[in-house]
Amino acid sequence: MRKMGVLSHIFRVNNAENPEALIGILDDLMVCLAAPKEAALRRDVTTYIKLTIPDKFPQLKWSATELDAITDLQGLATMLANNVKRWTTDWILQGRKYGPANMLRHLLLRKYGRLPDSVDVRLARATSEQLLNWAEQLLSANHIDEVFLHQ
């Protein structure tokens, strides 16, 4: 039964849409593999995720040296959380440089990658209130469609 739990979490890692989603998955894996007898499996899962992350989320821009320094799931979770905090700070600073629509577009690109053309049309036609609402939705959305649910 435990192995199915671990496998389901690995499946979730493979299907995570953004790095932020990985933090919760790593927390679940740490609980699932907390027992001392799970040390070898914990190490193997950590290695697998370290090998998966650079291709899955190139926006993290983690170097081989940074990844080599991570020895456990907690280290991965901490590094991801630190990246999310850094991105938030960067996004705020960039927001001062760009207009609201350009800033939101930039944030959407950073979080979701390539954007559908319809997003550019929506951003170009949006009111300041809509842009603010979408920016707030971006903070908790796991998929780009969730950003635009509330008009």
PDB file of N, CA and C in Angstrom, residues 30-119:
ATOM      1  N   MET A  30       7.425  13.549   1.852  1.00  0.00           N
ATOM      2  CA  MET A  30       8.164  13.510   3.120  1.00  0.00           C
ATOM      3  C   MET A  30       7.355  12.790   4.201  1.00  0.00           C
ATOM      4  N   VAL A  31       6.051  13.000   4.216  1.00  0.00           N
ATOM      5  CA  VAL A  31       5.194  12.307   5.182  1.00  0.00           C
ATOM      6  C   VAL A  31       5.160  10.814   4.867  1.00  0.00           C
ATOM      7  N   CYS A  32       4.990  10.496   3.603  1.00  0.00           N
ATOM      8  CA  CYS A  32       4.887   9.103   3.166  1.00  0.00           C
ATOM      9  C   CYS A  32       6.178   8.322   3.444  1.00  0.00           C
ATOM     10  N   LEU A  33       7.308   9.007   3.361  1.00  0.00           N
ATOM     11  CA  LEU A  33       8.617   8.348   3.502  1.00  0.00           C
ATOM     12  C   LEU A  33       9.339   8.755   4.788  1.00  0.00           C
ATOM     13  N   ALA A  34       8.593   9.115   5.812  1.00  0.00           N
ATOM     14  CA  ALA A  34       9.199   9.643   7.040  1.00  0.00           C
ATOM     15  C   ALA A  34       9.911   8.594   7.885  1.00  0.00           C
ATOM     16  N   ALA A  35       9.491   7.353   7.810  1.00  0.00           N
ATOM     17  CA  ALA A  35      10.064   6.310   8.671  1.00  0.00           C
ATOM     18  C   ALA A  35      11.542   6.090   8.363  1.00  0.00           C
ATOM     19  N   PRO A  36      12.350   5.846   9.392  1.00  0.00           N
ATOM     20  CA  PRO A  36      13.779   5.601   9.176  1.00  0.00           C
ATOM     21  C   PRO A  36      14.052   4.468   8.180  1.00  0.00           C
ATOM     22  N   LYS A  37      13.182   3.456   8.169  1.00  0.00           N
ATOM     23  CA  LYS A  37      13.390   2.331   7.253  1.00  0.00           C
ATOM     24  C   LYS A  37      13.201   2.731   5.784  1.00  0.00           C
ATOM     25  N   GLU A  38      12.678   3.929   5.537  1.00  0.00           N
ATOM     26  CA  GLU A  38      12.449   4.410   4.169  1.00  0.00           C
ATOM     27  C   GLU A  38      13.615   5.245   3.638  1.00  0.00           C
ATOM     28  N   ALA A  39      14.723   5.278   4.348  1.00  0.00           N
ATOM     29  CA  ALA A  39      15.854   6.145   3.975  1.00  0.00           C
ATOM     30  C   ALA A  39      16.331   5.893   2.550  1.00  0.00           C
ATOM     31  N   ALA A  40      16.483   4.641   2.164  1.00  0.00           N
ATOM     32  CA  ALA A  40      16.982   4.337   0.814  1.00  0.00           C
ATOM     33  C   ALA A  40      15.986   4.792  -0.249  1.00  0.00           C
ATOM     34  N   LEU A  41      14.711   4.522  -0.027  1.00  0.00           N
ATOM     35  CA  LEU A  41      13.693   4.946  -0.990  1.00  0.00           C
ATOM     36  C   LEU A  41      13.603   6.470  -1.037  1.00  0.00           C
ATOM     37  N   ARG A  42      13.708   7.118   0.123  1.00  0.00           N
ATOM     38  CA  ARG A  42      13.701   8.582   0.185  1.00  0.00           C
ATOM     39  C   ARG A  42      14.840   9.148  -0.663  1.00  0.00           C
ATOM     40  N   ARG A  43      16.030   8.547  -0.533  1.00  0.00           N
ATOM     41  CA  ARG A  43      17.201   8.991  -1.299  1.00  0.00           C
ATOM     42  C   ARG A  43      16.965   8.791  -2.800  1.00  0.00           C
ATOM     43  N   ASP A  44      16.406   7.634  -3.173  1.00  0.00           N
ATOM     44  CA  ASP A  44      16.151   7.353  -4.588  1.00  0.00           C
ATOM     45  C   ASP A  44      15.110   8.308  -5.179  1.00  0.00           C
ATOM     46  N   VAL A  45      14.077   8.593  -4.416  1.00  0.00           N
ATOM     47  CA  VAL A  45      13.046   9.527  -4.878  1.00  0.00           C
ATOM     48  C   VAL A  45      13.640  10.926  -5.034  1.00  0.00           C
ATOM     49  N   THR A  46      14.466  11.331  -4.090  1.00  0.00           N
ATOM     50  CA  THR A  46      15.131  12.638  -4.175  1.00  0.00           C
ATOM     51  C   THR A  46      15.979  12.713  -5.438  1.00  0.00           C
ATOM     52  N   THR A  47      16.744  11.677  -5.702  1.00  0.00           N
ATOM     53  CA  THR A  47      17.588  11.636  -6.902  1.00  0.00           C
ATOM     54  C   THR A  47      16.736  11.725  -8.160  1.00  0.00           C
ATOM     55  N   TYR A  48      15.655  10.973  -8.202  1.00  0.00           N
ATOM     56  CA  TYR A  48      14.770  10.998  -9.369  1.00  0.00           C
ATOM     57  C   TYR A  48      14.225  12.407  -9.612  1.00  0.00           C
ATOM     58  N   ILE A  49      13.752  13.043  -8.558  1.00  0.00           N
ATOM     59  CA  ILE A  49      13.177  14.385  -8.713  1.00  0.00           C
ATOM     60  C   ILE A  49      14.251  15.384  -9.131  1.00  0.00           C
ATOM     61  N   LYS A  50      15.444  15.261  -8.573  1.00  0.00           N
ATOM     62  CA  LYS A  50      16.547  16.154  -8.965  1.00  0.00           C
ATOM     63  C   LYS A  50      16.875  15.995 -10.445  1.00  0.00           C
ATOM     64  N   LEU A  51      16.748  14.790 -10.978  1.00  0.00           N
ATOM     65  CA  LEU A  51      17.013  14.555 -12.397  1.00  0.00           C
ATOM     66  C   LEU A  51      15.860  15.053 -13.272  1.00  0.00           C
ATOM     67  N   THR A  52      14.668  15.072 -12.731  1.00  0.00           N
ATOM     68  CA  THR A  52      13.472  15.456 -13.478  1.00  0.00           C
ATOM     69  C   THR A  52      13.292  16.970 -13.579  1.00  0.00           C
ATOM     70  N   ILE A  53      13.585  17.679 -12.509  1.00  0.00           N
ATOM     71  CA  ILE A  53      13.279  19.110 -12.412  1.00  0.00           C
ATOM     72  C   ILE A  53      13.898  19.975 -13.522  1.00  0.00           C
ATOM     73  N   PRO A  54      15.178  19.829 -13.855  1.00  0.00           N
ATOM     74  CA  PRO A  54      15.749  20.751 -14.850  1.00  0.00           C
ATOM     75  C   PRO A  54      15.049  20.721 -16.211  1.00  0.00           C
ATOM     76  N   ASP A  55      14.641  19.541 -16.669  1.00  0.00           N
ATOM     77  CA  ASP A  55      13.950  19.463 -17.956  1.00  0.00           C
ATOM     78  C   ASP A  55      12.489  19.884 -17.843  1.00  0.00           C
ATOM     79  N   LYS A  56      11.871  19.538 -16.744  1.00  0.00           N
ATOM     80  CA  LYS A  56      10.451  19.836 -16.563  1.00  0.00           C
ATOM     81  C   LYS A  56      10.202  21.325 -16.312  1.00  0.00           C
ATOM     82  N   PHE A  57      11.096  21.946 -15.545  1.00  0.00           N
ATOM     83  CA  PHE A  57      10.925  23.357 -15.190  1.00  0.00           C
ATOM     84  C   PHE A  57      12.221  24.129 -15.436  1.00  0.00           C
ATOM     85  N   PRO A  58      12.568  24.366 -16.702  1.00  0.00           N
ATOM     86  CA  PRO A  58      13.822  25.074 -16.994  1.00  0.00           C
ATOM     87  C   PRO A  58      13.841  26.497 -16.441  1.00  0.00           C
ATOM     88  N   GLN A  59      12.661  27.066 -16.174  1.00  0.00           N
ATOM     89  CA  GLN A  59      12.607  28.427 -15.634  1.00  0.00           C
ATOM     90  C   GLN A  59      13.244  28.526 -14.252  1.00  0.00           C
ATOM     91  N   LEU A  60      13.432  27.392 -13.583  1.00  0.00           N
ATOM     92  CA  LEU A  60      14.100  27.419 -12.282  1.00  0.00           C
ATOM     93  C   LEU A  60      15.575  27.782 -12.423  1.00  0.00           C
ATOM     94  N   LYS A  61      16.157  27.421 -13.551  1.00  0.00           N
ATOM     95  CA  LYS A  61      17.564  27.738 -13.838  1.00  0.00           C
ATOM     96  C   LYS A  61      18.492  27.254 -12.726  1.00  0.00           C
ATOM     97  N   TRP A  62      18.244  26.043 -12.240  1.00  0.00           N
ATOM     98  CA  TRP A  62      19.098  25.468 -11.206  1.00  0.00           C
ATOM     99  C   TRP A  62      20.339  24.879 -11.838  1.00  0.00           C
ATOM    100  N   SER A  63      21.473  25.202 -11.286  1.00  0.00           N
ATOM    101  CA  SER A  63      22.736  24.670 -11.797  1.00  0.00           C
ATOM    102  C   SER A  63      22.955  23.261 -11.259  1.00  0.00           C
ATOM    103  N   ALA A  64      23.847  22.538 -11.914  1.00  0.00           N
ATOM    104  CA  ALA A  64      24.200  21.193 -11.455  1.00  0.00           C
ATOM    105  C   ALA A  64      24.777  21.254 -10.045  1.00  0.00           C
ATOM    106  N   THR A  65      25.529  22.304  -9.758  1.00  0.00           N
ATOM    107  CA  THR A  65      26.117  22.467  -8.427  1.00  0.00           C
ATOM    108  C   THR A  65      25.030  22.629  -7.367  1.00  0.00           C
ATOM    109  N   GLU A  66      24.021  23.449  -7.669  1.00  0.00           N
ATOM    110  CA  GLU A  66      22.914  23.629  -6.726  1.00  0.00           C
ATOM    111  C   GLU A  66      22.180  22.313  -6.486  1.00  0.00           C
ATOM    112  N   LEU A  67      21.911  21.594  -7.566  1.00  0.00           N
ATOM    113  CA  LEU A  67      21.205  20.319  -7.430  1.00  0.00           C
ATOM    114  C   LEU A  67      22.033  19.291  -6.675  1.00  0.00           C
ATOM    115  N   ASP A  68      23.331  19.268  -6.928  1.00  0.00           N
ATOM    116  CA  ASP A  68      24.204  18.317  -6.222  1.00  0.00           C
ATOM    117  C   ASP A  68      24.222  18.576  -4.718  1.00  0.00           C
ATOM    118  N   ALA A  69      24.041  19.829  -4.333  1.00  0.00           N
ATOM    119  CA  ALA A  69      24.076  20.183  -2.910  1.00  0.00           C
ATOM    120  C   ALA A  69      22.830  19.701  -2.156  1.00  0.00           C
ATOM    121  N   ILE A  70      21.767  19.403  -2.886  1.00  0.00           N
ATOM    122  CA  ILE A  70      20.529  18.940  -2.254  1.00  0.00           C
ATOM    123  C   ILE A  70      20.663  17.454  -1.945  1.00  0.00           C
ATOM    124  N   THR A  71      20.420  17.101  -0.687  1.00  0.00           N
ATOM    125  CA  THR A  71      20.599  15.709  -0.277  1.00  0.00           C
ATOM    126  C   THR A  71      19.302  15.025   0.133  1.00  0.00           C
ATOM    127  N   ASP A  72      18.211  15.799   0.257  1.00  0.00           N
ATOM    128  CA  ASP A  72      16.962  15.168   0.688  1.00  0.00           C
ATOM    129  C   ASP A  72      15.751  15.948   0.169  1.00  0.00           C
ATOM    130  N   LEU A  73      14.575  15.383   0.400  1.00  0.00           N
ATOM    131  CA  LEU A  73      13.340  16.009  -0.062  1.00  0.00           C
ATOM    132  C   LEU A  73      13.110  17.368   0.594  1.00  0.00           C
ATOM    133  N   GLN A  74      13.485  17.497   1.857  1.00  0.00           N
ATOM    134  CA  GLN A  74      13.332  18.779   2.550  1.00  0.00           C
ATOM    135  C   GLN A  74      14.179  19.851   1.865  1.00  0.00           C
ATOM    136  N   GLY A  75      15.382  19.492   1.451  1.00  0.00           N
ATOM    137  CA  GLY A  75      16.240  20.432   0.737  1.00  0.00           C
ATOM    138  C   GLY A  75      15.616  20.883  -0.572  1.00  0.00           C
ATOM    139  N   LEU A  76      14.992  19.943  -1.287  1.00  0.00           N
ATOM    140  CA  LEU A  76      14.303  20.299  -2.530  1.00  0.00           C
ATOM    141  C   LEU A  76      13.144  21.256  -2.255  1.00  0.00           C
ATOM    142  N   ALA A  77      12.346  20.934  -1.238  1.00  0.00           N
ATOM    143  CA  ALA A  77      11.197  21.777  -0.904  1.00  0.00           C
ATOM    144  C   ALA A  77      11.645  23.183  -0.503  1.00  0.00           C
ATOM    145  N   THR A  78      12.711  23.262   0.278  1.00  0.00           N
ATOM    146  CA  THR A  78      13.233  24.560   0.716  1.00  0.00           C
ATOM    147  C   THR A  78      13.729  25.369  -0.474  1.00  0.00           C
ATOM    148  N   MET A  79      14.460  24.724  -1.365  1.00  0.00           N
ATOM    149  CA  MET A  79      14.986  25.423  -2.536  1.00  0.00           C
ATOM    150  C   MET A  79      13.842  25.916  -3.428  1.00  0.00           C
ATOM    151  N   LEU A  80      12.808  25.106  -3.610  1.00  0.00           N
ATOM    152  CA  LEU A  80      11.648  25.537  -4.393  1.00  0.00           C
ATOM    153  C   LEU A  80      10.958  26.728  -3.734  1.00  0.00           C
ATOM    154  N   ALA A  81      10.746  26.648  -2.432  1.00  0.00           N
ATOM    155  CA  ALA A  81      10.084  27.741  -1.715  1.00  0.00           C
ATOM    156  C   ALA A  81      10.890  29.030  -1.827  1.00  0.00           C
ATOM    157  N   ASN A  82      12.204  28.926  -1.731  1.00  0.00           N
ATOM    158  CA  ASN A  82      13.057  30.110  -1.867  1.00  0.00           C
ATOM    159  C   ASN A  82      12.947  30.705  -3.261  1.00  0.00           C
ATOM    160  N   ASN A  83      12.858  29.851  -4.279  1.00  0.00           N
ATOM    161  CA  ASN A  83      12.689  30.341  -5.643  1.00  0.00           C
ATOM    162  C   ASN A  83      11.370  31.075  -5.796  1.00  0.00           C
ATOM    163  N   VAL A  84      10.306  30.538  -5.231  1.00  0.00           N
ATOM    164  CA  VAL A  84       9.000  31.187  -5.322  1.00  0.00           C
ATOM    165  C   VAL A  84       9.057  32.564  -4.664  1.00  0.00           C
ATOM    166  N   LYS A  85       9.688  32.663  -3.505  1.00  0.00           N
ATOM    167  CA  LYS A  85       9.829  33.964  -2.829  1.00  0.00           C
ATOM    168  C   LYS A  85      10.639  34.937  -3.687  1.00  0.00           C
ATOM    169  N   ARG A  86      11.732  34.440  -4.265  1.00  0.00           N
ATOM    170  CA  ARG A  86      12.573  35.298  -5.107  1.00  0.00           C
ATOM    171  C   ARG A  86      11.796  35.774  -6.326  1.00  0.00           C
ATOM    172  N   TRP A  87      11.048  34.860  -6.953  1.00  0.00           N
ATOM    173  CA  TRP A  87      10.248  35.248  -8.117  1.00  0.00           C
ATOM    174  C   TRP A  87       9.253  36.334  -7.747  1.00  0.00           C
ATOM    175  N   THR A  88       8.609  36.196  -6.604  1.00  0.00           N
ATOM    176  CA  THR A  88       7.623  37.186  -6.183  1.00  0.00           C
ATOM    177  C   THR A  88       8.275  38.560  -6.061  1.00  0.00           C
ATOM    178  N   THR A  89       9.432  38.610  -5.449  1.00  0.00           N
ATOM    179  CA  THR A  89      10.160  39.873  -5.315  1.00  0.00           C
ATOM    180  C   THR A  89      10.544  40.414  -6.691  1.00  0.00           C
ATOM    181  N   ASP A  90      11.062  39.552  -7.548  1.00  0.00           N
ATOM    182  CA  ASP A  90      11.432  39.966  -8.906  1.00  0.00           C
ATOM    183  C   ASP A  90      10.221  40.495  -9.659  1.00  0.00           C
ATOM    184  N   TRP A  91       9.103  39.811  -9.532  1.00  0.00           N
ATOM    185  CA  TRP A  91       7.895  40.217 -10.241  1.00  0.00           C
ATOM    186  C   TRP A  91       7.425  41.593  -9.784  1.00  0.00           C
ATOM    187  N   ILE A  92       7.509  41.850  -8.496  1.00  0.00           N
ATOM    188  CA  ILE A  92       7.102  43.157  -7.977  1.00  0.00           C
ATOM    189  C   ILE A  92       8.006  44.248  -8.541  1.00  0.00           C
ATOM    190  N   LEU A  93       9.304  43.997  -8.541  1.00  0.00           N
ATOM    191  CA  LEU A  93      10.240  44.983  -9.082  1.00  0.00           C
ATOM    192  C   LEU A  93      10.009  45.204 -10.568  1.00  0.00           C
ATOM    193  N   GLN A  94       9.744  44.144 -11.303  1.00  0.00           N
ATOM    194  CA  GLN A  94       9.499  44.279 -12.734  1.00  0.00           C
ATOM    195  C   GLN A  94       8.182  44.999 -13.003  1.00  0.00           C
ATOM    196  N   GLY A  95       7.233  44.860 -12.084  1.00  0.00           N
ATOM    197  CA  GLY A  95       5.948  45.532 -12.245  1.00  0.00           C
ATOM    198  C   GLY A  95       6.077  47.038 -12.266  1.00  0.00           C
ATOM    199  N   ARG A  96       7.061  47.552 -11.567  1.00  0.00           N
ATOM    200  CA  ARG A  96       7.293  48.992 -11.568  1.00  0.00           C
ATOM    201  C   ARG A  96       7.834  49.457 -12.916  1.00  0.00           C
ATOM    202  N   LYS A  97       8.489  48.546 -13.615  1.00  0.00           N
ATOM    203  CA  LYS A  97       9.110  48.875 -14.891  1.00  0.00           C
ATOM    204  C   LYS A  97       8.113  48.765 -16.049  1.00  0.00           C
ATOM    205  N   TYR A  98       7.224  47.790 -15.994  1.00  0.00           N
ATOM    206  CA  TYR A  98       6.264  47.541 -17.068  1.00  0.00           C
ATOM    207  C   TYR A  98       4.899  48.076 -16.680  1.00  0.00           C
ATOM    208  N   GLY A  99       4.071  48.299 -17.674  1.00  0.00           N
ATOM    209  CA  GLY A  99       2.684  48.629 -17.395  1.00  0.00           C
ATOM    210  C   GLY A  99       1.978  47.404 -16.834  1.00  0.00           C
ATOM    211  N   PRO A 100       0.810  47.602 -16.242  1.00  0.00           N
ATOM    212  CA  PRO A 100       0.102  46.475 -15.623  1.00  0.00           C
ATOM    213  C   PRO A 100      -0.166  45.302 -16.573  1.00  0.00           C
ATOM    214  N   ALA A 101      -0.593  45.567 -17.794  1.00  0.00           N
ATOM    215  CA  ALA A 101      -0.871  44.471 -18.731  1.00  0.00           C
ATOM    216  C   ALA A 101       0.409  43.741 -19.116  1.00  0.00           C
ATOM    217  N   ASN A 102       1.475  44.493 -19.363  1.00  0.00           N
ATOM    218  CA  ASN A 102       2.750  43.863 -19.715  1.00  0.00           C
ATOM    219  C   ASN A 102       3.310  43.065 -18.551  1.00  0.00           C
ATOM    220  N   MET A 103       3.142  43.594 -17.350  1.00  0.00           N
ATOM    221  CA  MET A 103       3.627  42.874 -16.180  1.00  0.00           C
ATOM    222  C   MET A 103       2.866  41.561 -16.014  1.00  0.00           C
ATOM    223  N   LEU A 104       1.542  41.613 -16.124  1.00  0.00           N
ATOM    224  CA  LEU A 104       0.745  40.395 -15.983  1.00  0.00           C
ATOM    225  C   LEU A 104       1.113  39.392 -17.069  1.00  0.00           C
ATOM    226  N   ARG A 105       1.323  39.850 -18.282  1.00  0.00           N
ATOM    227  CA  ARG A 105       1.732  38.955 -19.368  1.00  0.00           C
ATOM    228  C   ARG A 105       3.068  38.296 -19.029  1.00  0.00           C
ATOM    229  N   HIS A 106       3.996  39.081 -18.530  1.00  0.00           N
ATOM    230  CA  HIS A 106       5.314  38.557 -18.160  1.00  0.00           C
ATOM    231  C   HIS A 106       5.176  37.494 -17.064  1.00  0.00           C
ATOM    232  N   LEU A 107       4.360  37.767 -16.063  1.00  0.00           N
ATOM    233  CA  LEU A 107       4.163  36.806 -14.975  1.00  0.00           C
ATOM    234  C   LEU A 107       3.516  35.520 -15.481  1.00  0.00           C
ATOM    235  N   LEU A 108       2.545  35.664 -16.363  1.00  0.00           N
ATOM    236  CA  LEU A 108       1.900  34.479 -16.947  1.00  0.00           C
ATOM    237  C   LEU A 108       2.909  33.645 -17.732  1.00  0.00           C
ATOM    238  N   LEU A 109       3.765  34.320 -18.486  1.00  0.00           N
ATOM    239  CA  LEU A 109       4.816  33.607 -19.234  1.00  0.00           C
ATOM    240  C   LEU A 109       5.753  32.866 -18.296  1.00  0.00           C
ATOM    241  N   ARG A 110       6.167  33.521 -17.224  1.00  0.00           N
ATOM    242  CA  ARG A 110       7.087  32.897 -16.267  1.00  0.00           C
ATOM    243  C   ARG A 110       6.472  31.671 -15.616  1.00  0.00           C
ATOM    244  N   LYS A 111       5.192  31.771 -15.297  1.00  0.00           N
ATOM    245  CA  LYS A 111       4.550  30.677 -14.567  1.00  0.00           C
ATOM    246  C   LYS A 111       4.095  29.549 -15.485  1.00  0.00           C
ATOM    247  N   TYR A 112       3.571  29.880 -16.672  1.00  0.00           N
ATOM    248  CA  TYR A 112       2.950  28.864 -17.521  1.00  0.00           C
ATOM    249  C   TYR A 112       3.664  28.604 -18.844  1.00  0.00           C
ATOM    250  N   GLY A 113       4.664  29.398 -19.171  1.00  0.00           N
ATOM    251  CA  GLY A 113       5.336  29.204 -20.455  1.00  0.00           C
ATOM    252  C   GLY A 113       4.550  29.873 -21.574  1.00  0.00           C
ATOM    253  N   ARG A 114       4.642  29.319 -22.767  1.00  0.00           N
ATOM    254  CA  ARG A 114       4.001  29.901 -23.956  1.00  0.00           C
ATOM    255  C   ARG A 114       2.513  30.167 -23.710  1.00  0.00           C
ATOM    256  N   LEU A 115       2.063  31.353 -24.130  1.00  0.00           N
ATOM    257  CA  LEU A 115       0.678  31.761 -23.908  1.00  0.00           C
ATOM    258  C   LEU A 115      -0.128  31.662 -25.195  1.00  0.00           C
ATOM    259  N   PRO A 116      -1.393  31.278 -25.087  1.00  0.00           N
ATOM    260  CA  PRO A 116      -2.258  31.293 -26.269  1.00  0.00           C
ATOM    261  C   PRO A 116      -2.466  32.737 -26.740  1.00  0.00           C
ATOM    262  N   ASP A 117      -2.702  32.921 -28.028  1.00  0.00           N
ATOM    263  CA  ASP A 117      -2.934  34.259 -28.576  1.00  0.00           C
ATOM    264  C   ASP A 117      -4.109  34.955 -27.891  1.00  0.00           C
ATOM    265  N   SER A 118      -5.088  34.175 -27.470  1.00  0.00           N
ATOM    266  CA  SER A 118      -6.273  34.756 -26.831  1.00  0.00           C
ATOM    267  C   SER A 118      -5.916  35.518 -25.554  1.00  0.00           C
ATOM    268  N   VAL A 119      -4.841  35.128 -24.896  1.00  0.00           N
ATOM    269  CA  VAL A 119      -4.427  35.828 -23.674  1.00  0.00           C
ATOM    270  C   VAL A 119      -3.981  37.243 -24.009  1.00  0.00           C
TER     271      VAL A 119
END
